[in-house]
Amino acid sequence: NRLILVGNVGSSHVLRFGTPHQVREDVRRCIRAASPGGGHLLQCGDGQVMPDVPLANVLAYVEEARRYGTYPIDPGANQVCGRR
């Protein structure tokens, strides 16, 4: 049996009040923690992006997910493997 883990960049704090740099760090943290081995769906908080989230943070989230969220993912690396 296999499961899909959905999660989780904090939409109520990191996306709304963080800097683009902090958003990128949180995306990488989530990918490193949950993605190795497959079955991880990266998502922000409850799956919604609130209207007051800065566009720069949304773009940082999407760019970082595309950069580091491509399999294969090496949990032992300082940076996540995948498409660069």
Short mmCIF file of C-alpha atoms in Angstrom, two decimals:
data_model
loop_
_atom_site.label_atom_id
_atom_site.label_comp_id
_atom_site.label_asym_id
_atom_site.label_seq_id
_atom_site.Cartn_x
_atom_site.Cartn_y
_atom_site.Cartn_z
CA ASN A 1 0.00 0.00 0.00
CA ARG A 2 1.16 3.51 -0.77
CA LEU A 3 0.10 6.90 0.49
CA ILE A 4 0.46 10.41 -0.81
CA LEU A 5 1.66 12.98 1.71
CA VAL A 6 0.28 16.47 1.09
CA GLY A 7 2.05 19.44 2.64
CA ASN A 8 3.04 21.99 3.58
CA VAL A 9 4.47 25.47 3.32
CA GLY A 10 2.83 27.65 5.94
CA SER A 11 0.31 29.81 4.12
CA SER A 12 -0.85 31.65 7.23
CA HIS A 13 2.65 32.79 8.19
CA VAL A 14 5.50 32.12 5.78
CA LEU A 15 3.68 32.96 2.56
CA ARG A 16 1.83 35.95 3.99
CA PHE A 17 4.52 37.56 6.12
CA GLY A 18 7.85 36.03 5.10
CA THR A 19 10.31 37.26 2.53
CA PRO A 20 10.75 35.50 -0.83
CA HIS A 21 14.00 34.08 0.59
CA GLN A 22 12.15 32.58 3.57
CA VAL A 23 9.50 31.12 1.26
CA ARG A 24 12.22 29.48 -0.85
CA GLU A 25 13.86 28.02 2.27
CA ASP A 26 10.55 26.62 3.48
CA VAL A 27 9.78 25.04 0.10
CA ARG A 28 13.20 23.32 0.12
CA ARG A 29 12.68 22.20 3.73
CA CYS A 30 9.38 20.58 2.85
CA ILE A 31 10.81 18.87 -0.21
CA ARG A 32 13.83 17.53 1.71
CA ALA A 33 11.65 16.26 4.54
CA ALA A 34 8.85 14.61 2.61
CA SER A 35 9.72 14.01 -1.04
CA PRO A 36 12.50 11.37 -1.09
CA GLY A 37 11.00 8.08 -2.21
CA GLY A 38 8.03 9.71 -3.92
CA GLY A 39 4.46 10.27 -2.88
CA HIS A 40 4.72 13.91 -1.80
CA LEU A 41 2.40 16.61 -3.10
CA LEU A 42 3.84 20.00 -2.20
CA GLN A 43 1.07 22.36 -1.17
CA CYS A 44 0.73 25.55 0.78
CA GLY A 45 -1.08 25.22 4.09
CA ASP A 46 -4.72 24.41 3.50
CA GLY A 47 -4.33 24.51 -0.27
CA GLN A 48 -5.35 28.13 -0.69
CA VAL A 49 -3.33 31.24 -1.36
CA MET A 50 -5.00 34.15 0.38
CA PRO A 51 -5.47 37.42 -1.53
CA ASP A 52 -3.08 39.31 0.76
CA VAL A 53 -0.09 37.06 0.00
CA PRO A 54 2.56 39.12 -1.82
CA LEU A 55 2.95 38.15 -5.46
CA ALA A 56 6.74 37.96 -4.98
CA ASN A 57 6.20 35.19 -2.41
CA VAL A 58 3.86 33.24 -4.69
CA LEU A 59 6.39 33.45 -7.51
CA ALA A 60 9.23 32.38 -5.17
CA TYR A 61 7.14 29.36 -4.09
CA VAL A 62 6.42 28.27 -7.67
CA GLU A 63 9.98 28.84 -8.89
CA GLU A 64 11.54 26.93 -5.99
CA ALA A 65 9.07 24.05 -6.32
CA ARG A 66 9.90 23.75 -10.01
CA ARG A 67 13.63 23.99 -9.37
CA TYR A 68 13.95 21.51 -6.50
CA GLY A 69 10.78 19.43 -6.62
CA THR A 70 11.68 17.22 -9.58
CA TYR A 71 12.55 13.59 -8.93
CA PRO A 72 14.95 12.00 -8.14
CA ILE A 73 15.41 13.72 -4.80
CA ASP A 74 18.47 13.00 -2.64
CA PRO A 75 17.67 13.50 1.07
CA GLY A 76 21.37 13.50 2.01
CA ALA A 77 22.36 16.37 -0.24
CA ASN A 78 22.59 19.95 0.97
CA GLN A 79 20.49 20.88 -2.02
CA VAL A 80 17.75 18.74 -3.41
CA CYS A 81 18.64 16.88 -6.59
CA GLY A 82 16.54 17.14 -9.69
CA ARG A 83 16.13 19.51 -12.57
CA ARG A 84 18.11 22.71 -12.07
#
